[in-house]
Coordinates of C-alpha atoms in Angstrom, one line a residue:
M175 CA -25.7 -10.5 26.5
A176 CA -22.1 -9.8 26.1
A177 CA -21.7 -13.0 24.2
A178 CA -24.1 -11.6 21.5
V179 CA -21.4 -9.0 20.6
S180 CA -18.4 -10.3 18.5
L181 CA -15.3 -8.1 18.0
W182 CA -12.4 -8.5 15.8
P183 CA -9.3 -6.6 14.4
R184 CA -10.1 -4.4 11.4
T185 CA -8.2 -5.8 8.5
E186 CA -7.1 -2.5 6.7
P187 CA -5.1 -0.7 9.2
L188 CA -3.3 -3.8 10.1
L189 CA -2.7 -4.8 6.5
L190 CA -1.8 -1.4 5.1
G191 CA -0.3 0.1 8.3
A192 CA 2.7 -2.3 8.7
L193 CA 6.0 -1.4 7.4
P194 CA 8.3 -4.5 7.6
V195 CA 11.3 -2.5 9.2
P196 CA 12.3 -2.5 12.9
P197 CA 10.9 0.8 14.4
P198 CA 13.1 3.4 16.0
A199 CA 14.0 2.7 19.5
R200 CA 12.7 5.8 21.1
L201 CA 9.4 5.9 19.3
G202 CA 7.6 3.8 22.1
P203 CA 5.0 4.4 24.8
H204 CA 7.4 6.1 27.2
Y205 CA 8.4 8.8 24.8
L206 CA 4.8 9.0 23.2
R207 CA 3.5 9.8 26.8
K208 CA 6.1 12.5 27.0
M209 CA 5.1 13.7 23.6
A210 CA 1.5 14.1 24.8
A211 CA 2.5 16.1 27.8
Y212 CA 4.8 18.4 25.7
A213 CA 2.0 19.0 23.3
R214 CA -0.7 19.7 25.8
A215 CA 1.6 22.1 27.5
R216 CA 1.9 24.0 24.3
A217 CA -1.6 24.0 23.2
A218 CA -1.5 27.9 22.8
E219 CA 1.4 27.4 20.2
G220 CA -0.7 25.2 18.0
C221 CA 0.6 21.9 19.3
Y222 CA -2.7 20.5 20.8
P223 CA -5.1 19.1 19.7
R224 CA -3.4 19.1 16.4
L225 CA 0.3 18.7 16.0
S226 CA 1.9 20.6 13.0
W227 CA 4.8 19.5 10.9
P228 CA 7.3 22.0 12.4
R229 CA 6.5 20.9 16.1
W230 CA 6.6 17.1 15.1
R231 CA 9.8 17.7 13.2
H232 CA 11.2 19.4 16.5
I233 CA 10.2 16.5 18.5
A234 CA 11.1 13.7 16.1
C235 CA 14.4 15.0 15.3
G236 CA 15.4 16.8 18.5
K237 CA 13.9 14.4 21.1
L238 CA 13.6 11.0 19.4
Q239 CA 16.7 11.4 17.4
L240 CA 14.9 10.5 14.0
G241 CA 16.5 11.6 10.7
R242 CA 14.6 14.4 9.1
G243 CA 13.7 12.3 6.1
L244 CA 12.4 9.5 8.3
A245 CA 10.4 12.1 10.4
W246 CA 8.8 13.4 7.3
L247 CA 8.0 9.8 6.1
Y248 CA 6.1 9.1 9.3
F249 CA 4.4 12.4 9.3
E250 CA 3.3 12.1 5.6
R251 CA 2.0 8.6 5.9
F252 CA 0.2 9.1 9.2
H253 CA -1.6 11.8 7.5
D254 CA -3.2 9.2 5.2
L255 CA -4.7 7.4 8.4
L256 CA -7.1 10.2 9.2
P257 CA -10.0 10.5 6.7
P258 CA -11.1 8.0 4.4
P259 CA -9.7 8.8 1.0
D260 CA -11.3 11.4 -1.0
P261 CA -10.2 11.1 -4.6
P262 CA -11.3 14.4 -5.9
R263 CA -9.5 16.2 -3.1
R264 CA -6.5 14.2 -3.4
L265 CA -6.3 15.1 -7.2
Q266 CA -6.9 18.8 -6.2
R267 CA -4.0 18.6 -3.8
A268 CA -1.8 16.9 -6.3
E269 CA -2.5 19.7 -8.9
A270 CA -1.7 22.3 -6.3
E271 CA 1.6 20.9 -5.5
A272 CA 2.6 20.2 -9.3
A273 CA 2.0 23.9 -9.9
C274 CA 4.8 24.8 -7.2
G275 CA 7.9 25.8 -9.0
S276 CA 10.3 25.5 -5.9
A277 CA 10.7 23.8 -2.6
E278 CA 9.7 27.1 -0.8
E279 CA 6.6 27.3 -2.8
L280 CA 5.8 23.7 -2.1
E281 CA 6.2 24.3 1.6
R282 CA 3.9 27.2 1.5
E283 CA 1.3 25.1 -0.3
R284 CA 1.4 22.2 1.9
G285 CA 1.2 24.6 4.8
K286 CA -2.3 25.3 3.7
A287 CA -3.5 21.8 4.5
G288 CA -5.6 21.4 7.6
P289 CA -3.7 20.0 10.6
G290 CA -4.2 16.6 11.8
A291 CA -5.8 15.4 15.0
W292 CA -3.6 15.0 18.0
P293 CA -2.6 11.4 18.6
G294 CA -4.7 10.1 21.2
R295 CA -8.0 10.9 19.3
A296 CA -8.4 10.3 15.9
R297 CA -11.4 9.4 13.6
G298 CA -11.5 7.1 10.8
G299 CA -8.3 6.3 9.2
R300 CA -7.0 3.8 6.7
R301 CA -3.5 2.9 6.7
H302 CA 0.0 3.8 7.9
L303 CA 3.4 2.8 8.9
T304 CA 4.7 3.7 12.2
A305 CA 7.3 2.6 14.7
S306 CA 7.0 2.4 18.5
P307 CA 8.3 -0.3 20.6
L308 CA 6.0 -1.1 23.6
S309 CA 9.0 -2.4 25.3
A310 CA 12.1 -4.3 24.6
A311 CA 10.2 -7.4 24.5
L312 CA 8.1 -6.1 21.7
R313 CA 10.9 -5.9 19.4
G314 CA 10.1 -7.9 16.5
H315 CA 9.3 -7.9 12.9
A316 CA 6.7 -5.3 11.5
A317 CA 4.7 -2.4 12.6
L318 CA 1.2 -1.2 12.4
P319 CA -0.8 2.0 12.6
A320 CA -1.9 4.3 15.4
L321 CA -5.4 5.0 16.0
P322 CA -6.9 8.1 14.6
L323 CA -8.3 10.5 17.0
P324 CA -12.0 11.1 16.9
A325 CA -11.6 14.9 17.0
A326 CA -9.4 14.8 14.0
A327 CA -10.3 17.4 11.4
E328 CA -10.9 16.1 8.0
Q329 CA -8.0 16.9 5.7
G330 CA -9.0 18.2 2.3
L331 CA -7.5 16.8 -0.8
P332 CA -8.5 18.0 -4.1
E333 CA -10.2 17.7 -7.4
D334 CA -9.5 17.5 -11.0
V335 CA -5.7 17.2 -12.0
S336 CA -3.9 18.1 -15.0
H337 CA -2.4 14.9 -16.3
R338 CA 0.3 16.7 -18.2
R339 CA 2.0 19.1 -15.8
R340 CA 5.1 18.2 -13.7
V341 CA 6.3 19.4 -10.3
A342 CA 9.8 20.8 -9.8
K343 CA 11.6 17.9 -8.3
P344 CA 14.1 18.0 -5.5
Q345 CA 17.7 18.5 -6.3
G346 CA 19.7 15.4 -7.4
Q347 CA 18.3 12.1 -8.7
G348 CA 18.6 8.7 -7.5
C349 CA 19.1 7.5 -4.1
R350 CA 17.7 9.5 -1.1
A351 CA 19.2 8.6 2.3
A352 CA 16.7 8.8 5.2
G353 CA 17.7 12.2 6.1
Q354 CA 17.6 13.7 2.7
G355 CA 14.0 13.0 1.7
R356 CA 12.3 15.7 -0.2
G357 CA 9.5 16.0 2.3
A358 CA 11.9 16.8 5.1
E359 CA 12.3 20.3 3.9
Q360 CA 8.8 20.7 2.8
A361 CA 5.2 20.7 4.0
K362 CA 5.8 22.5 7.1
Q363 CA 2.3 22.9 8.4
E364 CA 0.8 19.5 7.4
A365 CA -1.2 17.8 10.1
F366 CA 0.1 14.9 12.3
P367 CA -2.7 13.2 14.0
A368 CA -2.7 13.1 17.7
L369 CA -0.4 11.3 20.0
G370 CA -3.1 8.7 21.1
T371 CA -3.6 7.7 17.6
A372 CA 0.0 7.9 16.6
A373 CA 0.9 6.0 19.9
L374 CA -1.5 3.3 19.1
W375 CA -0.5 3.2 15.4
S376 CA 3.2 3.0 16.6
V377 CA 2.3 0.3 18.9
S378 CA 0.6 -1.6 16.3
E379 CA 3.5 -1.3 13.9
D380 CA 5.9 -2.5 16.4
V381 CA 3.8 -5.3 17.5
L382 CA 3.0 -6.8 14.2
Y383 CA 6.8 -6.6 13.4
S384 CA 7.4 -8.8 16.6
V385 CA 4.2 -11.0 17.1
G386 CA 5.1 -14.6 16.3
G387 CA 8.0 -14.3 13.9
A388 CA 7.2 -15.8 10.8
S389 CA 3.7 -16.9 10.8
Q390 CA 2.9 -20.5 11.7
L391 CA -0.6 -21.8 10.5
C392 CA -2.1 -25.0 11.6
E393 CA -1.6 -28.0 9.4
N394 CA -5.4 -28.2 8.6
S395 CA -5.7 -24.6 8.2
P396 CA -7.3 -23.5 4.9
C397 CA -4.5 -21.1 4.4
S398 CA -1.6 -23.5 5.5
Y399 CA 0.0 -23.4 2.1
F400 CA 0.9 -19.8 2.9
S401 CA 3.8 -18.6 4.9
A402 CA 1.6 -15.7 5.6
P403 CA 3.2 -12.5 6.7
K404 CA 2.0 -11.0 10.0
N405 CA 0.1 -7.9 8.2
W406 CA -1.9 -10.5 6.4
N407 CA -2.4 -13.0 9.0
D408 CA -5.8 -12.5 10.8
Q409 CA -4.6 -14.9 13.6
D410 CA -1.6 -12.6 14.3
H411 CA -4.0 -9.5 14.1
L412 CA -5.9 -11.0 17.0
A413 CA -2.7 -12.0 19.0
F414 CA -1.5 -8.4 18.6
L415 CA -4.6 -6.9 20.1
L416 CA -4.9 -9.4 22.9
T417 CA -1.3 -9.1 23.8
H418 CA -1.2 -5.3 23.8
L419 CA -4.6 -4.1 24.6
S420 CA -3.8 -2.8 28.0
D421 CA -0.9 -0.7 26.6
M422 CA -3.0 0.8 23.9
L423 CA -6.0 1.6 26.4
E424 CA -3.3 3.3 28.7
L425 CA -2.0 5.3 25.8
L426 CA -5.4 6.8 25.4
L427 CA -6.2 7.8 29.0
E428 CA -6.4 11.3 30.0
P429 CA -3.3 12.5 32.2
E430 CA -5.5 12.6 35.4
Q431 CA -6.4 9.0 35.0
L432 CA -2.8 7.8 35.1
S433 CA -0.8 6.9 38.2
A434 CA 2.7 8.6 38.9
S435 CA 4.4 5.9 36.9
S436 CA 2.1 6.8 34.0
H437 CA 0.1 3.5 34.2
S438 CA -3.7 2.8 34.9
T439 CA -5.2 2.2 38.1
H440 CA -8.2 0.2 39.2
N441 CA -10.2 3.4 39.3
S442 CA -9.0 4.8 35.9
L443 CA -11.7 5.9 33.6
V444 CA -11.7 5.7 29.8
S445 CA -13.4 8.4 27.8
Y446 CA -15.9 7.9 25.1
E447 CA -13.4 9.6 22.7
A448 CA -10.7 7.0 23.6
V449 CA -13.2 4.2 22.7
C450 CA -14.0 6.0 19.4
A451 CA -10.2 6.0 18.6
L452 CA -10.1 2.3 19.2
S453 CA -12.7 1.8 16.5
F454 CA -9.9 2.6 14.1
L455 CA -8.5 -1.1 15.1
I456 CA -11.7 -2.8 16.3
E457 CA -15.0 -3.4 14.8
G458 CA -17.9 -6.1 15.2
T459 CA -21.4 -7.2 14.9
V460 CA -24.4 -8.3 17.1
N461 CA -25.7 -11.9 16.9
N462 CA -23.4 -12.9 14.1
S463 CA -25.4 -10.6 11.5
R464 CA -23.8 -9.4 8.4
T465 CA -23.9 -5.7 9.6
I466 CA -20.6 -4.4 10.8
H467 CA -20.3 -1.7 13.4
P468 CA -17.4 0.3 14.7
L469 CA -16.5 -0.4 18.3
H470 CA -17.8 2.7 20.0
E471 CA -21.3 2.1 18.7
L472 CA -21.3 -1.4 20.1
A473 CA -19.9 -0.2 23.3
L474 CA -22.8 2.1 23.8
W475 CA -25.3 -0.5 23.0
Q476 CA -27.6 -0.7 26.0
P477 CA -27.2 -4.5 26.9
C478 CA -23.4 -4.1 27.0
H479 CA -23.3 -1.4 29.6
V480 CA -22.9 -3.7 32.6
Q481 CA -20.3 -5.7 30.9
N482 CA -18.1 -2.9 29.6
G483 CA -18.6 -0.5 32.6
Y484 CA -20.2 2.4 30.9
S485 CA -21.7 5.2 32.9
K486 CA -24.2 7.3 31.3
I487 CA -23.6 10.1 33.9
S488 CA -19.9 10.6 33.4
K489 CA -20.0 9.0 29.8
T490 CA -16.9 7.0 30.5
F491 CA -16.0 3.3 30.8
S492 CA -14.2 1.6 33.8
F493 CA -10.8 0.7 32.6
P494 CA -10.6 -2.9 34.0
T495 CA -14.3 -3.6 33.1
L496 CA -13.9 -2.4 29.5
E497 CA -10.7 -4.3 29.0
N498 CA -12.1 -7.4 30.3
W499 CA -15.3 -7.0 27.9
L500 CA -12.9 -6.4 24.9
R501 CA -11.0 -9.5 25.6
S502 CA -14.1 -11.7 26.1
C503 CA -15.6 -10.5 22.7
L504 CA -12.5 -10.5 20.4
I505 CA -12.3 -13.3 17.9
I506 CA -10.5 -13.8 14.7
N507 CA -11.8 -11.7 11.8
P508 CA -14.7 -13.7 10.3
F509 CA -14.0 -11.8 7.0
G510 CA -10.4 -11.9 6.8
M511 CA -7.8 -14.0 4.9
T512 CA -8.8 -17.3 6.5
A513 CA -12.4 -16.9 5.6
C514 CA -11.4 -16.0 2.0
L515 CA -9.5 -19.1 1.5
R516 CA -12.0 -21.2 3.1
S517 CA -15.3 -19.8 1.8
G518 CA -14.1 -17.5 -1.1
K519 CA -15.1 -18.2 -4.7
K520 CA -12.8 -19.2 -7.5
L521 CA -12.3 -16.5 -10.0
A522 CA -12.8 -16.8 -13.8
W523 CA -10.0 -15.1 -16.0
A524 CA -10.3 -13.3 -19.2
Q525 CA -7.2 -15.4 -20.3
Q526 CA -5.8 -18.5 -18.9
V527 CA -4.3 -21.5 -20.6
E528 CA -5.9 -24.7 -20.2
G529 CA -4.0 -27.6 -18.3
T530 CA -1.6 -25.4 -16.4
T531 CA -4.0 -24.1 -13.5
R532 CA -4.0 -27.3 -11.4
R533 CA -1.6 -26.0 -8.9
A534 CA -2.9 -22.4 -8.7
K535 CA -5.0 -21.3 -5.8
I536 CA -7.0 -18.3 -6.5
A537 CA -9.9 -17.1 -4.3
C538 CA -11.9 -14.0 -3.7
N539 CA -14.2 -13.2 -0.8
T540 CA -16.6 -10.8 -2.3
R541 CA -19.6 -13.1 -1.7
V542 CA -18.6 -13.5 2.0
V543 CA -17.7 -10.0 3.0
P544 CA -20.4 -7.2 3.4
E545 CA -19.5 -3.6 3.4
V546 CA -15.7 -4.0 3.3
S547 CA -13.1 -4.2 0.6
P548 CA -12.9 -7.5 -1.1
M549 CA -9.8 -9.7 -0.8
V550 CA -8.1 -11.6 -3.6
I551 CA -5.6 -14.3 -3.0
M552 CA -3.5 -15.8 -5.7
S553 CA -0.9 -18.6 -5.1
Q554 CA 1.2 -20.9 -7.2
V555 CA 0.3 -19.7 -10.6
Y556 CA 2.9 -21.2 -12.8
K557 CA 3.6 -20.6 -16.6
Q558 CA 0.4 -18.7 -17.1
T559 CA -1.0 -15.5 -18.6
L560 CA -4.0 -14.4 -16.4
A561 CA -5.9 -11.1 -17.0
K562 CA -9.0 -9.7 -15.2
S563 CA -10.9 -6.4 -15.3
S564 CA -14.0 -6.5 -13.3
D565 CA -16.0 -5.2 -10.4
T566 CA -14.7 -8.1 -8.5
L567 CA -11.2 -6.5 -8.2
V568 CA -12.4 -2.8 -7.7
G569 CA -11.1 -1.7 -4.3
A570 CA -9.7 -5.1 -3.4
H571 CA -6.7 -6.0 -1.4
V572 CA -4.6 -8.4 -3.6
R573 CA -2.1 -10.9 -2.3
I574 CA 0.1 -12.6 -5.0
H575 CA 2.2 -15.4 -3.6
R576 CA 4.6 -17.9 -5.1
C577 CA 3.8 -17.1 -8.7
N578 CA 6.4 -18.3 -11.3
E579 CA 7.2 -17.7 -15.1
S580 CA 3.8 -16.1 -15.5
F581 CA 2.1 -12.9 -16.8
I582 CA -0.6 -11.5 -14.5
Y583 CA -2.8 -8.5 -15.5
L584 CA -5.1 -6.9 -13.0
L585 CA -6.8 -4.1 -14.9
S586 CA -9.0 -2.5 -12.3
P587 CA -8.6 0.2 -9.6
L588 CA -7.1 -1.7 -6.5
C589 CA -6.7 -0.8 -3.0
S590 CA -3.5 -2.5 -2.1
V591 CA -1.3 -5.3 -3.5
T592 CA 1.4 -7.6 -1.9
I593 CA 3.7 -9.6 -4.1
E594 CA 5.7 -12.2 -2.3
K595 CA 8.1 -15.1 -3.2
C596 CA 7.5 -14.7 -6.9
R597 CA 10.1 -15.5 -9.7
N598 CA 10.6 -14.7 -13.4
S599 CA 7.2 -13.0 -13.8
T600 CA 5.6 -9.8 -15.1
F601 CA 2.8 -8.1 -13.0
V602 CA 0.7 -5.3 -14.7
L603 CA -1.5 -3.7 -12.1
G604 CA -4.4 -1.2 -12.4
P605 CA -3.9 2.1 -10.2
V606 CA -3.4 1.2 -6.6
E607 CA -5.0 3.5 -4.2
A608 CA -2.7 2.6 -1.1
S609 CA 0.4 0.6 -1.5
V610 CA 2.2 -2.1 -3.4
H611 CA 4.7 -4.0 -1.4
V612 CA 7.1 -6.5 -2.9
H613 CA 9.0 -9.1 -0.8
S614 CA 11.5 -11.9 -1.5
C615 CA 11.0 -11.8 -5.2
D616 CA 13.5 -12.6 -7.8
N617 CA 13.7 -11.3 -11.5
I618 CA 10.1 -9.8 -11.7
K619 CA 8.9 -6.9 -13.4
V620 CA 6.1 -4.7 -11.9
I621 CA 4.3 -2.0 -13.8
T622 CA 1.7 0.2 -12.0
V623 CA 0.6 3.5 -10.9
C624 CA 0.4 3.6 -7.1
H625 CA 0.3 5.9 -4.1
C626 CA 3.4 4.0 -2.5
L627 CA 5.8 1.3 -3.3
S628 CA 8.0 -0.4 -0.9
L629 CA 10.6 -3.3 -1.5
S630 CA 12.2 -5.8 0.8
S631 CA 14.5 -8.8 0.0
T632 CA 14.2 -8.4 -3.7
T633 CA 16.9 -9.3 -6.2
G634 CA 17.2 -8.3 -10.0
C635 CA 13.6 -6.8 -10.2
T636 CA 12.5 -3.9 -12.3
F637 CA 9.7 -1.4 -11.4
H638 CA 8.1 0.8 -13.9
V639 CA 5.9 3.1 -11.7
L640 CA 4.3 6.3 -11.5
T641 CA 3.9 7.4 -7.8
P642 CA 3.4 10.7 -5.9
T643 CA 5.7 9.3 -3.1
Q644 CA 9.3 8.2 -3.0
P645 CA 9.7 4.4 -3.3
L646 CA 10.8 2.9 -0.1
I647 CA 13.9 0.7 -0.3
L648 CA 13.9 -1.5 2.8
A649 CA 16.4 -4.2 3.8
G650 CA 17.8 -7.1 1.8
N651 CA 17.5 -5.7 -1.9
Q652 CA 19.9 -6.2 -4.6
A653 CA 20.1 -5.1 -8.4
I654 CA 16.9 -3.1 -8.3
S655 CA 15.9 -1.1 -11.4
F656 CA 13.6 1.8 -11.5
A657 CA 12.0 3.0 -14.7
P658 CA 9.2 5.3 -15.8
F659 CA 5.7 4.0 -16.3
H660 CA 5.3 3.0 -19.9
T661 CA 2.1 1.4 -21.0
H662 CA -1.7 2.1 -21.0
Y663 CA -5.0 0.5 -21.4
P664 CA -8.2 2.3 -22.3
M665 CA -9.8 2.6 -18.8
L666 CA -6.5 3.6 -17.2
E667 CA -7.1 7.5 -16.6
D668 CA -10.6 6.7 -15.5
H669 CA -9.3 4.2 -12.9
M670 CA -6.6 6.7 -11.8
A671 CA -9.5 9.3 -11.2
Q672 CA -11.5 6.9 -9.1
V673 CA -8.4 6.3 -6.7
G674 CA -7.2 9.9 -6.7
L675 CA -4.0 9.4 -8.5
A676 CA -2.8 11.9 -10.9
T677 CA 0.5 12.0 -13.2
V678 CA 2.2 14.7 -11.0
P679 CA 4.0 14.8 -8.8
N680 CA 5.9 11.7 -10.0
Y681 CA 8.9 10.4 -7.9
W682 CA 9.5 7.1 -9.6
D683 CA 13.3 8.1 -9.8
S684 CA 13.9 9.4 -6.3
P685 CA 13.7 6.4 -4.0
M686 CA 14.3 6.6 -0.2
M687 CA 16.6 4.2 1.7
V688 CA 14.9 3.5 4.8
C689 CA 17.0 0.8 6.6
K690 CA 20.7 1.3 7.6
E691 CA 21.1 -2.1 6.0
S692 CA 20.0 -0.7 2.6
S693 CA 21.9 2.5 2.8
D694 CA 24.3 1.4 -0.1
A695 CA 23.1 3.2 -3.1
S696 CA 24.4 0.5 -5.3
V697 CA 21.4 -1.5 -4.5
F698 CA 19.5 0.2 -7.2
C699 CA 19.8 2.1 -10.5
L700 CA 17.7 3.9 -13.0
L701 CA 17.0 2.0 -16.2
S702 CA 19.1 3.3 -19.0
P703 CA 17.1 5.0 -21.8
L704 CA 19.1 2.7 -24.2
D705 CA 17.3 -0.4 -22.5
F706 CA 14.0 1.2 -22.4
Y707 CA 11.1 0.0 -24.4
T708 CA 7.3 0.8 -24.0
F709 CA 4.9 -2.1 -22.9
V710 CA 1.8 -3.0 -24.9
I711 CA -1.1 -4.5 -22.8
P712 CA -2.5 -7.1 -25.4
F713 CA -6.3 -6.9 -24.7
E714 CA -9.1 -5.0 -26.1
M715 CA -11.3 -2.8 -23.8
E716 CA -13.4 0.1 -24.1
G717 CA -12.2 3.5 -22.7
D718 CA -10.6 6.8 -23.8
T719 CA -6.9 6.5 -22.8
T720 CA -4.7 6.0 -25.8
E721 CA -1.3 6.8 -24.6
T722 CA 0.9 6.7 -21.4
P723 CA -0.6 9.2 -18.9
G724 CA 1.9 11.9 -18.3
G725 CA 4.1 11.0 -21.2
L726 CA 7.7 9.9 -20.9
P727 CA 10.7 11.6 -19.5
H728 CA 12.6 13.4 -22.2
A729 CA 15.6 11.0 -22.2
Y730 CA 13.3 8.0 -22.6
Q731 CA 11.2 9.4 -25.2
K732 CA 14.2 10.7 -27.0
A733 CA 15.7 7.1 -27.2
L734 CA 12.4 5.7 -28.4
N735 CA 12.3 8.4 -31.1
Q736 CA 15.8 7.5 -32.2
R737 CA 15.0 3.9 -32.2
E738 CA 11.8 4.7 -34.4
Q739 CA 14.0 6.7 -36.9
K740 CA 16.3 3.5 -37.3
V741 CA 13.3 1.4 -38.1
Q742 CA 12.1 3.9 -40.8
I743 CA 15.5 4.2 -42.3
W744 CA 15.6 0.3 -42.5
Q745 CA 12.1 0.3 -44.0
K746 CA 13.1 2.8 -46.5
M747 CA 16.4 0.9 -47.5
V748 CA 14.2 -2.3 -48.1
K749 CA 11.6 -0.4 -50.2
E750 CA 14.4 1.1 -52.2
A751 CA 16.3 -2.2 -52.7
C752 CA 13.8 -3.0 -55.6
L753 CA 13.6 -6.8 -54.6
T754 CA 11.9 -9.3 -57.0
K755 CA 8.9 -11.1 -55.7
E756 CA 11.0 -14.3 -55.0
Q757 CA 13.7 -12.2 -53.0
R758 CA 11.1 -10.4 -50.9
K759 CA 9.8 -13.8 -50.0
Q760 CA 13.2 -15.1 -49.0
F761 CA 13.8 -12.0 -47.2
Q762 CA 10.6 -12.2 -45.2
M763 CA 11.5 -15.8 -44.4
L764 CA 14.9 -14.7 -43.0
V765 CA 13.4 -12.0 -40.9
E766 CA 10.7 -14.2 -39.4
S767 CA 13.3 -17.0 -38.6
K768 CA 15.5 -14.4 -36.8
F769 CA 12.4 -12.9 -35.0
Y770 CA 11.5 -16.4 -33.9
E771 CA 15.0 -17.1 -32.6
W772 CA 14.7 -13.8 -30.6
L773 CA 11.3 -14.9 -29.1
I774 CA 12.9 -18.1 -27.9
Q775 CA 16.0 -16.5 -26.4
T776 CA 14.1 -13.8 -24.6
G777 CA 11.3 -16.0 -23.2
N778 CA 8.8 -13.9 -25.1
R779 CA 7.6 -17.0 -26.9
Q780 CA 6.0 -18.3 -23.8
Q781 CA 4.0 -15.1 -23.4
L782 CA 2.8 -15.0 -27.0
D783 CA 1.7 -18.8 -26.7
S784 CA -0.2 -18.0 -23.5
L785 CA -2.2 -15.3 -25.3
V786 CA -3.9 -17.8 -27.7
P787 CA -7.5 -17.9 -26.7
P788 CA -8.7 -21.2 -25.0
A789 CA -10.8 -23.7 -27.0
V790 CA -14.5 -22.8 -27.4
G791 CA -15.6 -25.7 -25.2
S792 CA -13.0 -25.1 -22.4
K793 CA -14.4 -24.8 -18.8
Q794 CA -13.9 -21.6 -16.7
A795 CA -15.4 -20.7 -13.3
A796 CA -18.1 -18.1 -13.3
G797 CA -17.1 -14.7 -11.9

């Protein structure tokens, strides 16, 4: 009967939880076990089963030797793993934080947030970044999240937010070293989910960083044209679980089930709560049905009790029997990236130029995947303008790969976006609930409202963002420019509300340098107001948003006003020149000629040409 159950790694925690940066050396199983013992011994002080920010800061900075900014980064992001996102609560929390007038007031406000579950037993969870090497051998290339503890208390986040208020920013602008992040001094009582979860989360992050180096796909794999990063590659997800399953199970064992060397024994028993925590990383189905179940529900299925060693009397599982059952049932995610590329449908686009799509590979798995976020993969779009706003994109994970000299508009609320190896292109994204990660791109522009932005190995790129967290500058970046979000489309504010993003707080101008390799503040700058122009989205849609949400910073709005005044003065001069009809005609031809030259010199001619609607009889795929 065991063969009737199929298990696979969940996509979201592995996709969203990995930060492509080597994890701190001390944040591994050995120290995580010590953390668990430390917290349990101080349960009366509020360390267990939920670990507060002050205690985590003490452990992270004093014991694990992490910088305060990095400690807060882990704490804040792990906070997002616990409950599924609740947009109204997230907005309410943003409004409360935005109303704070000082760092001390902000600390008090964040102290009201319910604490997180103690690592080891967390429930539900969506995303995160963590760092925890299982051993020296696990050092590698990207990290995953820890499992949330089943006992984790739901963290409330808010409703309705004023889109015009701004929160007091930390002192100083521009670069933030890892030890200087704004959160390190704030949010003292926020929750940090239990060690078990944190540990597994750390382990995952470390493993994805190390598993397999650059992903190698089979020659005849449907996704062989991708050099897929490990957090997108479902083959690496499976390899990660199979390689480190024993370590994760040991991290979830109760202290009395461990040997003197803190390892499992043949008689070790795994609690039901620990299996619930593993449901954060593993899900599955019965008899290949389209109904997906979390691991703990399948583990309690009566026909599986013999295979997984479950005892109804003790309500525990035999460690070796459970591990063998998990290994026998684990397969590649049948609804992951490979399935998307093999069976996903081709998308139709509101705007695309005929004759230039032959190389492009665009697929979506909405018809294949039940009950989970859709996945959209775009590759090799070249010299095109593509635009789409539809239910197909709502809540989707989007991967944009090797797109060159193109303009891409995805005007729907998205879950996550990864942009890789793209050149000389502009990406306008709808609000992104989780993260936008940009890797190995040159001379691209990204315009978006997102919860988190991270950059690695980018050169000459510009980011117009509205984000409630500090942009993360990882290794290998050069000549990055940050600028305020500067556009709108009619449904933008509605889409922001759907994913729980408000206009405040906004830390677009306060990036954090995460890696030692990126500690040189010269790798980025804030765009000069003199070089700032608003961006117009050239499509008609229904909706109420008529201006940039939150407005523009004073210096940038002032620059726009001064430029507008110059245009008005020039128009007035032309009007008062009393030109004859022939002179006006000649003058108009001269202006149009100069404008045409400017379009060619700046490359904007290509974008305007690509906006010409396709011929009436042109063919496009449905969807």
